[in-house]
Amino acid sequence: MDQPEPPSRASVYHRSSATFRSWWAQLPLAPFRPRLLDAWQGYDRHRFLKDCGAGLTVGIVALPLAMAFAIASGVPPESGLFTAIIAGFLIALLGGSHVQIGGPAGAFIVIVYGIVERYGLANLLISTILAGGLLFLMGWLRLGGLVRYIPVSIVIGFTNGIAVLIALSQLKDLLGLSPERMPADFVGQIQTLAAHMHQLDVLSLLMGLATLALVTVWPRMVGRDGVAPPAWHASRVFRAVSHLPGPIVALVLFSVVTALLALPVATIGSRFGGIPQGLPSFAWPAFTWDGVRQLFIPTITIAMLGAIESLLCARVADNLSTLPRHNPNQELMAQGVANMVTPFFGGIPATGTIARTVTNVRAGATSPVAGMVHAAVLLLIVLVAAPLAVHVPLPVLAGILLSVAWNMGEWKAFAHLKQYHYTYRTILVGTFLLTVIFDLTVAVEVGLVLACVFFIYRMSTLFRIERDELAPGVLLCRLYGSLFFGAVGKVEDLPEQLPPGVRVLVLEASRLISMDTSGLDALVQLQRTLARQGVRLVLCGLNEQPASLLQRSGRVADTFGVDNVMSDLSAVQQAVASTVVSPQATPPVTPPATP
């Protein structure tokens, strides 16, 4: 008999390829559609001018912040500027929000500084590229909506913790100290600052505090935020200056004073030698497999923080604007592309920035064009005015970042803690302390574990059983809530709590919202225990989800019996009245096989 010919390599390949294509087509992948495509509909000259004005305003606001964030992160100031230019343009071009502004963020300062301190700048760039790929994958797999499941107590806790760490990292420049090395951890920074307090420079301290005061009171001085403008607001010079944001005014004012008076304070020129005047050049980061294996935790941290910050920022923008709401999956994919591209030009991690996004909305932005204009404005400033950055005093940048740290923290949440349950207080304070003392990754992980534990406990307390006598010898138990693995103990205790003379136990489940497999297993064990005691178990009133689980498991026929699963309580009452429900009708129970 002839042997069948083995399948050819080509046929095997085609069958495998067809199987892979079928599997791939079933994946719920998000389409890549930037919000800019939707914004073009009905776009006109009026909207373009509004976007240009908003982009110009945000670009000026972003200039000092980009440099300050980079310096605080332990990298040169041009890294922050290049990140704001490249990532800001890509996030606006490809993002899922009409008004979100991307770039270096204060939330990344502590993370980036720690990675640079421990792994070096080259590994930071590699970790950022890997995090960008992870962000893109998260958006592509439609995981953008999962960020909303992070409890607000965790978000407030780590946000306030990051704000404290940002403020702590600026004390060195604010006080004019010059330690050889600044540790990345909280305790190490406190010890280093205490050990170098003899280097305190009064001039740096006064300049930093003056910057902080000017940035704080500037909105009141120019009549913003609902405050009436002063009488001298009518002068032409002041009217022109009043349109500038406070950080820019402080930056220009103290830079001019420092240059004219040759004040002995640390500047960008004295520490970094200035900012390159020109376009960033492409450079391939040094890549080794051994180095990549060490970057798993930093990569996860950057991706997780980037996703949380960008989507929280987009939600804030949605609440402030009447434009269509953002697409979280598209936003994550844009963040991923930006973080994969920017490191090749010396950039650092980027995400959505709340302060610049809010400024963009209030300036009248109508589309992502405003974010692209903001990047173009920053590029123009770098090409034209980069040599002037050598005169920017570092205490001024420290004062600006202290203002950013104060504004990003939700400090009223601590004052309102007594109004909330102890579980909320525990998660918020615990996440805050862990962020400050250890790091963000540990804080979020522990916070999520605590949130899950408290949620399970709370849901288990909401499940309850109410008992009532339906007829002589018939006990009715009404189930309320969700029967899941955290609440099965209340069902398992029922056999021991039965009054004497009970021959039938009826579980009425019309108010049972849901049931998991642990809850089903608890009912199966309850039926077996009651059968050994000569008590019949009847289920009635099952809702759609518990009834579906019971049917799919096959337990209706082989465990409970068809006659013991009824539609509602009235059917049970009719059965009781006609004596159908009786202990003699209890189906025999087959003991489990001995393993």
Coordinates of C-alpha atoms in Angstrom, one line a residue:
M1 CA 0.0 0.0 0.0
D2 CA 1.4 3.4 -1.0
Q3 CA 2.3 5.7 1.8
P4 CA 0.7 9.2 1.7
E5 CA 3.1 11.9 0.6
P6 CA 4.1 14.2 3.5
P7 CA 2.8 17.8 3.2
S8 CA 5.1 20.1 1.4
R9 CA 6.9 22.9 3.2
A10 CA 4.9 25.4 1.3
S11 CA 1.5 23.9 2.3
V12 CA 2.5 23.8 5.9
Y13 CA 3.6 27.5 5.7
H14 CA 0.3 28.5 4.1
R15 CA -1.8 26.7 6.7
S16 CA 0.2 28.2 9.6
S17 CA 0.0 31.6 8.0
A18 CA -3.8 31.3 7.6
T19 CA -4.1 30.2 11.2
F20 CA -2.0 33.2 12.4
R21 CA -4.0 35.6 10.3
S22 CA -7.3 34.2 11.7
W23 CA -6.0 34.6 15.3
W24 CA -4.7 38.1 14.6
A25 CA -8.0 39.2 13.1
Q26 CA -9.8 38.2 16.3
L27 CA -7.6 40.4 18.5
P28 CA -9.4 43.6 19.7
L29 CA -6.7 45.9 18.4
A30 CA -7.3 49.7 18.5
P31 CA -7.2 51.5 15.2
F32 CA -4.4 54.1 14.8
R33 CA -6.3 57.3 14.1
P34 CA -4.9 60.5 15.4
R35 CA -7.3 63.1 16.6
L36 CA -5.8 65.6 14.2
L37 CA -7.7 63.9 11.4
D38 CA -11.0 64.7 13.1
A39 CA -10.0 68.2 14.0
W40 CA -9.4 69.1 10.3
Q41 CA -13.1 68.9 9.7
G42 CA -14.4 72.5 9.5
Y43 CA -11.0 73.9 10.2
D44 CA -10.7 77.5 9.1
R45 CA -8.5 80.6 9.4
H46 CA -10.2 81.8 12.6
R47 CA -9.4 78.5 14.4
F48 CA -5.8 78.5 13.0
L49 CA -5.2 81.9 14.5
K50 CA -6.5 80.9 17.9
D51 CA -4.3 77.8 17.8
C52 CA -1.3 79.9 16.9
G53 CA -1.9 82.2 19.8
A54 CA -2.4 79.3 22.2
G55 CA 0.7 77.6 20.9
L56 CA 2.8 80.7 21.3
T57 CA 1.6 81.1 24.9
V58 CA 2.3 77.5 25.8
G59 CA 5.7 77.6 24.1
I60 CA 6.8 80.5 26.3
V61 CA 5.4 78.8 29.4
A62 CA 7.2 75.5 28.5
L63 CA 10.7 77.1 28.0
P64 CA 11.7 77.5 31.6
L65 CA 9.9 74.4 32.7
A66 CA 11.7 72.2 30.1
M67 CA 15.1 73.4 31.2
A68 CA 14.2 73.2 34.9
F69 CA 12.9 69.7 34.6
A70 CA 16.0 68.5 32.8
I71 CA 18.4 70.0 35.2
A72 CA 16.5 68.6 38.2
S73 CA 16.5 65.2 36.5
G74 CA 20.3 65.2 36.4
V75 CA 20.6 65.8 32.6
P76 CA 21.7 68.9 30.6
P77 CA 19.0 71.6 30.0
E78 CA 19.0 71.0 26.2
S79 CA 17.7 67.4 26.9
G80 CA 14.5 69.0 28.3
L81 CA 14.2 71.4 25.4
F82 CA 14.7 68.7 22.7
T83 CA 12.1 66.6 24.5
A84 CA 9.6 69.4 24.6
I85 CA 10.2 70.1 20.9
I86 CA 10.2 66.5 19.5
A87 CA 7.9 64.8 21.9
G88 CA 5.6 67.8 22.1
F89 CA 5.2 67.8 18.3
L90 CA 4.7 64.0 17.9
I91 CA 2.2 63.8 20.8
A92 CA 0.1 66.7 19.3
L93 CA 0.4 65.2 15.8
L94 CA -0.5 61.6 16.6
G95 CA -2.3 61.9 20.0
G96 CA -5.9 61.2 20.9
S97 CA -6.7 64.6 22.5
H98 CA -7.5 68.0 20.9
V99 CA -5.6 70.1 23.4
Q100 CA -3.1 67.9 25.3
I101 CA 0.5 69.2 25.5
G102 CA 3.3 66.7 25.8
G103 CA 6.9 67.1 27.0
P104 CA 9.1 66.5 30.1
A105 CA 7.0 66.5 33.2
G106 CA 7.7 67.1 36.9
A107 CA 6.4 63.7 37.8
F108 CA 9.4 62.2 36.0
I109 CA 12.1 64.1 37.8
V110 CA 12.5 61.7 40.7
I111 CA 12.3 58.7 38.4
V112 CA 14.8 60.0 35.8
Y113 CA 17.2 61.2 38.4
G114 CA 17.2 57.8 40.1
I115 CA 17.8 55.9 36.8
V116 CA 20.6 58.2 35.7
E117 CA 22.2 57.9 39.2
R118 CA 22.0 54.1 39.2
Y119 CA 22.2 53.0 35.5
G120 CA 23.7 56.0 33.7
L121 CA 22.4 58.3 31.0
A122 CA 22.7 55.8 28.1
N123 CA 20.6 53.2 29.9
L124 CA 18.0 55.9 30.6
L125 CA 17.7 56.5 26.9
I126 CA 17.3 52.7 26.3
S127 CA 14.8 52.4 29.1
T128 CA 12.8 55.3 27.6
I129 CA 12.7 53.6 24.2
L130 CA 11.6 50.3 25.7
A131 CA 8.9 52.1 27.7
G132 CA 7.7 53.8 24.5
G133 CA 7.3 50.5 22.9
L134 CA 5.3 49.2 25.9
L135 CA 3.1 52.3 25.9
F136 CA 2.3 51.8 22.2
L137 CA 1.5 48.2 22.8
M138 CA -0.8 49.1 25.7
G139 CA -2.7 51.5 23.5
W140 CA -2.8 49.1 20.6
L141 CA -4.3 46.4 22.8
R142 CA -7.0 48.8 24.1
L143 CA -5.6 49.0 27.7
G144 CA -6.0 52.8 27.9
G145 CA -9.2 52.4 29.8
L146 CA -7.6 50.4 32.6
V147 CA -5.9 53.5 34.0
R148 CA -9.3 54.8 35.2
Y149 CA -9.4 51.8 37.6
I150 CA -6.5 53.1 39.6
P151 CA -8.1 54.4 42.9
V152 CA -8.0 58.2 43.4
S153 CA -6.4 57.7 46.8
I154 CA -3.3 56.1 45.1
V155 CA -3.1 58.9 42.5
I156 CA -3.3 61.6 45.1
G157 CA -0.8 59.8 47.3
F158 CA 1.9 59.3 44.7
T159 CA 1.3 62.8 43.2
N160 CA 1.8 64.5 46.6
G161 CA 4.8 62.3 47.2
I162 CA 6.4 63.3 43.9
A163 CA 5.7 66.9 44.7
V164 CA 7.6 66.6 48.0
L165 CA 10.6 64.9 46.2
I166 CA 10.6 67.6 43.5
A167 CA 10.8 70.3 46.2
L168 CA 13.5 68.4 48.1
S169 CA 15.6 68.1 44.9
Q170 CA 15.6 71.9 44.4
L171 CA 16.8 72.8 47.9
K172 CA 20.4 72.3 46.7
D173 CA 20.2 75.0 44.1
L174 CA 17.9 77.2 46.2
L175 CA 20.4 77.2 49.0
G176 CA 23.4 77.5 46.8
L177 CA 25.0 74.3 47.9
S178 CA 27.5 72.4 45.8
P179 CA 27.8 68.8 47.0
E180 CA 30.0 66.5 44.8
R181 CA 27.1 64.0 44.4
M182 CA 23.4 64.2 45.3
P183 CA 21.9 60.8 46.1
A184 CA 18.6 59.8 44.6
D185 CA 16.9 58.5 47.7
F186 CA 15.0 60.7 50.3
V187 CA 17.1 59.9 53.3
G188 CA 20.4 60.3 51.4
Q189 CA 19.3 63.7 50.1
I190 CA 18.4 64.9 53.6
Q191 CA 21.8 63.7 54.9
T192 CA 23.7 65.4 52.1
L193 CA 21.8 68.7 52.5
A194 CA 22.5 68.7 56.2
A195 CA 26.2 67.9 55.7
H196 CA 26.6 70.9 53.3
M197 CA 24.6 73.5 55.1
H198 CA 27.8 75.4 55.9
Q199 CA 27.9 76.3 52.1
L200 CA 24.7 78.2 52.3
D201 CA 24.7 81.1 49.9
V202 CA 22.3 83.9 51.0
L203 CA 22.2 85.5 47.6
S204 CA 21.0 82.3 45.9
L205 CA 18.4 81.8 48.6
L206 CA 17.1 85.4 48.3
M207 CA 16.9 85.1 44.5
G208 CA 15.1 81.7 44.6
L209 CA 12.6 83.0 47.2
A210 CA 12.0 86.2 45.2
T211 CA 11.4 84.0 42.1
L212 CA 8.9 81.9 44.0
A213 CA 7.1 85.0 45.4
L214 CA 7.0 86.6 41.9
V215 CA 5.6 83.5 40.2
T216 CA 3.0 83.1 43.0
V217 CA 1.7 86.7 43.1
W218 CA 2.0 87.4 39.3
P219 CA -1.6 86.4 38.5
R220 CA -2.8 88.8 41.1
M221 CA -0.5 91.6 39.9
V222 CA -1.9 91.4 36.4
G223 CA -5.5 90.9 37.4
R224 CA -5.9 87.2 36.5
D225 CA -7.9 84.5 38.3
G226 CA -10.8 86.8 38.9
V227 CA -8.7 89.4 40.9
A228 CA -9.2 93.1 40.0
P229 CA -6.1 94.6 38.4
P230 CA -4.3 97.4 40.2
A231 CA -4.5 101.0 39.2
W232 CA -1.1 101.1 37.6
H233 CA -2.2 98.3 35.3
A234 CA -3.1 101.0 32.7
S235 CA 0.5 101.7 31.7
R236 CA 1.5 100.5 28.2
V237 CA 4.6 98.7 29.4
F238 CA 2.8 96.8 32.1
R239 CA 0.0 95.9 29.7
A240 CA 2.5 94.4 27.3
V241 CA 4.3 92.5 30.1
S242 CA 1.1 91.3 31.7
H243 CA 0.4 88.9 28.9
L244 CA 3.6 87.0 29.8
P245 CA 3.5 84.1 32.3
G246 CA 5.1 84.5 35.7
P247 CA 7.9 82.0 35.1
I248 CA 9.1 83.8 32.0
V249 CA 9.0 87.2 33.7
A250 CA 11.1 85.8 36.6
L251 CA 13.5 84.0 34.2
V252 CA 14.1 87.1 32.1
L253 CA 14.3 89.6 35.0
F254 CA 16.8 87.7 37.1
S255 CA 18.8 86.6 34.1
V256 CA 19.3 90.2 33.1
V257 CA 20.1 91.3 36.6
T258 CA 22.6 88.5 37.0
A259 CA 24.3 89.3 33.7
L260 CA 24.4 93.1 34.3
L261 CA 25.6 92.9 37.9
A262 CA 27.8 89.8 37.4
L263 CA 26.2 88.2 40.5
P264 CA 28.1 85.3 41.9
V265 CA 25.4 82.7 41.6
A266 CA 25.4 79.4 39.7
T267 CA 24.0 79.6 36.2
I268 CA 23.4 77.3 33.2
G269 CA 26.6 78.6 31.7
S270 CA 28.7 77.9 34.8
R271 CA 27.4 74.4 35.3
F272 CA 26.6 73.1 31.8
G273 CA 28.5 75.6 29.5
G274 CA 25.3 76.7 27.8
I275 CA 22.8 75.2 25.3
P276 CA 23.7 74.1 21.8
Q277 CA 22.4 76.5 19.1
G278 CA 21.1 74.2 16.5
L279 CA 19.0 71.2 15.7
P280 CA 19.6 68.0 17.8
S281 CA 21.6 65.3 16.1
F282 CA 20.6 61.7 15.8
A283 CA 22.7 59.3 18.0
W284 CA 22.3 55.6 18.6
P285 CA 22.4 54.8 22.4
A286 CA 25.0 52.3 23.5
F287 CA 23.1 49.0 23.6
T288 CA 24.0 45.8 25.4
W289 CA 21.8 42.8 26.3
D290 CA 23.2 42.7 29.8
G291 CA 22.2 46.3 30.3
V292 CA 18.7 45.8 28.9
R293 CA 18.1 43.0 31.4
Q294 CA 18.8 45.4 34.3
L295 CA 16.2 47.9 32.9
F296 CA 13.0 45.9 33.4
I297 CA 11.9 47.8 36.5
P298 CA 12.9 51.3 35.2
T299 CA 11.1 50.5 31.9
I300 CA 7.9 49.5 33.7
T301 CA 8.1 52.5 36.0
I302 CA 8.4 55.0 33.1
A303 CA 5.7 53.3 31.1
M304 CA 3.3 53.1 34.1
L305 CA 3.9 56.7 35.2
G306 CA 3.7 58.0 31.6
A307 CA 0.4 56.3 31.0
I308 CA -1.1 57.5 34.3
E309 CA 0.0 61.1 33.9
S310 CA -0.9 61.4 30.3
L311 CA -4.4 60.0 30.7
L312 CA -5.1 61.9 33.9
C313 CA -4.0 65.1 32.1
A314 CA -6.3 64.3 29.2
R315 CA -9.2 63.8 31.6
V316 CA -8.5 67.2 33.2
A317 CA -8.5 68.8 29.7
D318 CA -11.8 67.1 28.9
N319 CA -13.4 68.7 32.0
L320 CA -12.1 72.1 31.0
S321 CA -12.9 72.1 27.4
T322 CA -16.1 71.7 25.3
L323 CA -14.2 69.8 22.6
P324 CA -14.8 66.0 22.1
R325 CA -13.3 63.8 24.7
H326 CA -9.9 62.2 24.2
N327 CA -9.3 58.7 22.9
P328 CA -7.1 57.0 25.6
N329 CA -5.8 54.2 23.4
Q330 CA -4.7 56.6 20.7
E331 CA -3.1 58.9 23.3
L332 CA -1.1 56.0 24.7
M333 CA 0.1 55.0 21.2
A334 CA 1.2 58.6 20.5
Q335 CA 3.0 58.7 23.8
G336 CA 4.7 55.5 22.8
V337 CA 5.9 56.8 19.5
A338 CA 7.2 60.0 21.1
N339 CA 9.2 58.1 23.7
M340 CA 10.6 55.7 21.1
V341 CA 11.8 58.6 18.9
T342 CA 12.9 61.3 21.4
P343 CA 15.9 59.4 23.0
F344 CA 17.6 59.1 19.7
F345 CA 18.0 62.9 19.8
G346 CA 19.1 63.1 23.5
G347 CA 15.6 63.4 24.9
I348 CA 14.2 62.1 28.2
P349 CA 10.8 60.5 29.0
A350 CA 7.8 62.6 28.0
T351 CA 4.1 62.5 28.9
G352 CA 1.1 64.8 29.1
T353 CA 1.7 67.8 31.2
I354 CA -1.2 69.3 33.2
A355 CA 0.1 72.8 33.7
R356 CA 0.9 73.4 30.0
T357 CA -2.3 71.6 28.9
V358 CA -4.5 73.8 31.1
T359 CA -2.6 76.9 29.8
N360 CA -3.4 75.7 26.3
V361 CA -7.1 75.3 27.0
R362 CA -7.4 78.7 28.7
A363 CA -5.5 80.3 25.8
G364 CA -8.3 79.2 23.4
A365 CA -6.8 76.1 21.6
T366 CA -9.2 74.3 19.3
S367 CA -7.1 71.5 17.9
P368 CA -3.8 69.7 18.1
V369 CA -2.3 72.4 15.8
A370 CA -1.7 74.4 19.0
G371 CA 0.6 71.7 20.4
M372 CA 2.5 71.6 17.1
V373 CA 2.9 75.4 17.2
H374 CA 4.2 75.2 20.8
A375 CA 6.9 72.8 19.6
A376 CA 7.8 75.1 16.7
V377 CA 8.0 78.1 19.1
L378 CA 10.5 76.3 21.3
L379 CA 12.5 75.2 18.3
L380 CA 12.7 78.9 17.1
I381 CA 13.8 80.0 20.6
V382 CA 16.6 77.4 20.6
L383 CA 17.8 78.4 17.1
V384 CA 17.8 82.1 17.9
A385 CA 18.3 82.7 21.6
A386 CA 20.2 79.6 22.9
P387 CA 23.4 81.6 23.7
L388 CA 21.4 83.8 26.1
A389 CA 20.7 80.8 28.3
V390 CA 24.2 80.9 29.8
H391 CA 22.9 83.7 32.1
V392 CA 19.9 81.9 33.5
P393 CA 20.5 81.5 37.3
L394 CA 19.9 78.0 38.7
P395 CA 18.2 79.4 41.9
V396 CA 15.6 81.0 39.6
L397 CA 14.8 77.6 38.0
A398 CA 14.7 76.1 41.5
G399 CA 12.1 78.7 42.6
I400 CA 10.0 78.0 39.5
L401 CA 10.1 74.2 40.3
L402 CA 9.1 74.9 43.9
S403 CA 6.0 76.6 42.5
V404 CA 5.4 73.7 40.2
A405 CA 5.7 71.2 43.1
W406 CA 3.3 73.2 45.3
N407 CA 0.7 73.5 42.5
M408 CA 0.9 69.8 41.5
G409 CA 0.2 68.6 45.0
E410 CA -3.4 68.1 46.3
W411 CA -2.6 69.2 49.8
K412 CA -6.2 69.7 50.9
A413 CA -6.6 66.0 50.6
F414 CA -4.6 65.6 53.9
A415 CA -6.8 68.0 55.7
H416 CA -9.9 66.1 54.5
L417 CA -8.7 62.7 55.5
K418 CA -10.8 62.6 58.7
Q419 CA -14.0 62.7 56.5
Y420 CA -13.2 59.4 54.8
H421 CA -13.1 55.8 55.8
Y422 CA -9.9 54.4 57.3
T423 CA -9.3 52.3 54.2
Y424 CA -9.1 55.5 52.1
R425 CA -6.8 57.1 54.6
T426 CA -4.5 54.1 54.8
I427 CA -4.1 53.8 51.0
L428 CA -3.5 57.6 50.5
V429 CA -1.0 58.0 53.4
G430 CA 0.7 54.7 52.7
T431 CA 1.2 55.5 49.0
F432 CA 2.5 59.0 49.9
L433 CA 5.0 57.7 52.5
L434 CA 6.2 54.9 50.3
T435 CA 6.7 57.3 47.3
V436 CA 8.8 59.6 49.4
I437 CA 10.8 57.1 51.4
F438 CA 11.2 54.3 48.8
D439 CA 10.1 54.9 45.2
L440 CA 7.0 55.2 43.0
T441 CA 6.9 51.6 41.8
V442 CA 6.8 50.2 45.3
A443 CA 4.2 52.8 46.3
V444 CA 1.8 52.0 43.5
E445 CA 2.2 48.3 43.8
V446 CA 1.6 48.3 47.6
G447 CA -1.3 50.8 47.1
L448 CA -3.0 48.6 44.5
V449 CA -2.6 45.5 46.8
L450 CA -4.1 47.4 49.7
A451 CA -6.9 48.7 47.5
C452 CA -7.7 45.1 46.3
V453 CA -7.6 43.7 49.9
F454 CA -9.9 46.5 51.2
F455 CA -12.2 46.1 48.3
I456 CA -12.5 42.4 48.8
Y457 CA -13.2 42.9 52.5
R458 CA -15.8 45.6 51.7
M459 CA -17.6 43.4 49.2
S460 CA -17.6 40.5 51.5
T461 CA -19.3 42.6 54.2
L462 CA -21.9 43.6 51.7
F463 CA -22.9 40.0 51.1
R464 CA -25.5 38.9 53.7
I465 CA -28.0 36.2 54.3
E466 CA -31.4 36.8 55.8
R467 CA -33.3 33.9 57.4
D468 CA -37.0 33.3 57.6
E469 CA -39.3 30.3 58.2
L470 CA -41.2 29.5 55.0
A471 CA -43.2 26.6 56.4
P472 CA -42.7 24.1 59.3
G473 CA -39.4 22.4 58.6
V474 CA -38.6 24.7 55.7
L475 CA -36.0 27.4 56.2
L476 CA -35.8 30.3 53.7
C477 CA -32.5 32.1 53.3
R478 CA -32.4 35.2 51.1
L479 CA -29.0 36.0 49.5
Y480 CA -28.0 39.6 49.0
G481 CA -24.9 41.0 47.2
S482 CA -22.2 39.0 45.4
L483 CA -21.2 35.5 46.3
F484 CA -17.5 35.4 45.5
F485 CA -14.4 33.9 47.0
G486 CA -14.3 36.6 49.8
A487 CA -17.8 35.8 51.0
V488 CA -18.1 32.0 50.7
G489 CA -17.5 31.6 54.5
K490 CA -21.0 32.8 55.2
V491 CA -22.5 30.0 53.0
E492 CA -20.1 27.4 54.4
D493 CA -21.3 28.1 57.9
L494 CA -25.0 27.5 57.1
P495 CA -25.2 23.8 58.0
E496 CA -23.9 24.5 61.5
Q497 CA -26.5 27.3 62.0
L498 CA -29.6 25.3 61.0
P499 CA -32.3 25.2 63.7
P500 CA -33.5 21.8 64.9
G501 CA -36.2 20.2 62.7
V502 CA -35.2 21.8 59.5
R503 CA -35.7 19.4 56.6
V504 CA -35.5 21.7 53.6
L505 CA -33.3 24.7 53.1
V506 CA -34.4 27.2 50.4
L507 CA -31.8 29.7 49.0
E508 CA -33.7 32.6 47.4
A509 CA -31.2 34.4 45.1
S510 CA -33.3 37.1 43.3
R511 CA -31.1 39.7 45.0
L512 CA -27.8 37.9 44.3
I513 CA -26.0 40.1 41.8
S514 CA -23.2 37.8 40.8
M515 CA -21.4 34.6 41.6
D516 CA -18.0 33.3 40.8
T517 CA -16.7 29.8 40.6
S518 CA -15.7 29.9 44.3
G519 CA -19.3 30.8 45.2
L520 CA -20.5 27.9 43.0
D521 CA -18.2 25.5 44.7
A522 CA -19.4 26.7 48.1
L523 CA -23.0 25.9 47.0
V524 CA -21.9 22.4 45.8
Q525 CA -20.2 21.7 49.1
L526 CA -23.3 23.0 51.0
Q527 CA -25.5 20.6 49.0
R528 CA -23.4 17.6 49.9
T529 CA -23.1 18.5 53.5
L530 CA -26.9 19.0 53.8
A531 CA -27.6 15.8 52.0
R532 CA -25.5 13.9 54.6
Q533 CA -27.7 15.5 57.3
G534 CA -30.9 14.5 55.5
V535 CA -31.7 18.1 54.5
R536 CA -32.8 19.1 51.0
L537 CA -31.3 22.2 49.3
V538 CA -33.5 24.2 46.9
L539 CA -32.3 27.1 44.8
C540 CA -34.7 29.6 43.4
G541 CA -34.8 33.1 41.7
L542 CA -31.4 33.0 40.2
N543 CA -30.4 36.0 38.1
E544 CA -28.9 35.8 34.7
Q545 CA -25.2 35.6 35.6
P546 CA -25.5 33.0 38.5
A547 CA -28.0 31.0 36.5
S548 CA -25.7 31.0 33.4
L549 CA -22.7 29.9 35.5
L550 CA -24.7 27.1 37.1
Q551 CA -26.0 25.9 33.8
R552 CA -22.6 26.0 32.1
S553 CA -21.0 24.1 35.0
G554 CA -23.4 21.2 34.5
R555 CA -24.2 21.2 38.2
V556 CA -28.0 21.5 37.8
A557 CA -28.5 17.9 36.8
D558 CA -25.6 16.0 38.4
T559 CA -25.4 17.8 41.8
F560 CA -28.5 19.8 42.7
G561 CA -31.1 18.0 40.6
V562 CA -33.5 19.6 38.2
D563 CA -36.4 19.6 40.6
N564 CA -34.3 21.5 43.2
V565 CA -33.6 24.6 40.9
M566 CA -36.8 26.6 40.6
S567 CA -37.7 29.9 38.8
D568 CA -38.8 31.9 41.8
L569 CA -40.1 31.7 45.4
S570 CA -43.7 31.3 44.4
A571 CA -42.8 28.0 42.7
V572 CA -41.2 26.9 45.9
Q573 CA -44.3 27.9 47.9
Q574 CA -46.5 25.9 45.6
A575 CA -44.3 22.9 45.9
V576 CA -44.4 23.2 49.7
A577 CA -48.2 23.5 49.6
S578 CA -48.5 20.4 47.5
T579 CA -45.9 18.5 49.6
V580 CA -43.6 18.1 46.6
V581 CA -40.8 19.6 48.5
S582 CA -40.0 16.9 51.1
P583 CA -36.8 15.4 52.4
Q584 CA -37.7 12.1 50.7
A585 CA -37.3 13.7 47.4
T586 CA -33.7 14.5 48.1
P587 CA -31.5 12.9 45.4
P588 CA -28.9 10.4 46.6
V589 CA -25.4 11.9 46.9
T590 CA -22.5 10.1 45.5
P591 CA -19.5 10.4 47.8
P592 CA -16.4 11.8 46.1
A593 CA -14.0 9.2 44.8
T594 CA -11.0 8.6 47.0
P595 CA -7.9 9.8 45.2

